[in-house]
Amino acid sequence: MTIRATNQPRARVIPLRPFPAAPGPAPAREPLWRDLVGDVLRRERLSQERTLKDVADAARISMAYLSEVERGRKEASSEVLAAAARALGLSLADVLALAQGELIRLSGARSRSTGQHGRLAGPLGTVRLAA
């Protein structure tokens, strides 16, 4: 049996694993919202010298879940974030505003260090976030 050459285009093969990255500095990773919010919650809790158990009990959420939210392991619902914020004496808007400031700070530092001039501001000159 012989194999005949055909004029049909060959099928494109898509590799299962991405090609290795070129040597050099790794591209800067965009900050994740859950990491920023978790950092804000943890920073506020520690500044008040309160324990995870104390804040979790006041928020009526499990200590393990609050820990995972603070470490950026869980994407908490707005209800959970609001409860944690109230337990810390803050509003949900306060927590989101603090996270927004951190996002702007980190994004600004990243764009300056990589020479990118990404647009951070919305149509009215501020970043607007919906909860």
Phi, psi and omega in degrees: 000137180245152178260126180264139175284135178246163180268009180282145178293148180284151177292142179277129181262128178256120182294146179286331178246143179294155177295147179301145180291149177292145179298149181135184182293140179288146178294147181294136181274134176295133180294141178272141181301318182296327176292317181295314180295317178299319178298319179297313180299314181295315180300317179294317180298314181292325179294334177270002181054046180248154180271162174304316182299316180300310182290318180298317178297316180295327180274349182062042173232161183288149179298320180297319181292316178300320178299316180294323177295314180299326181274000179077019181274336181237143176265097186285148176288165179296329178294317179293317179298318179296320179295316179295319179298313179300320179297335179265004180079021180242166171263165176300322179299322178298314181297315181293323178294319177296319178294322178298316179299320178294320178298315179296317179299312181291319180293322178295318179294320181293317182290327177291321184285334181259358180078011179274148177239066180290153180274113181265335186268148176277192184297335181256012176090006178228158174276129181246129182241140176256139179264000000 
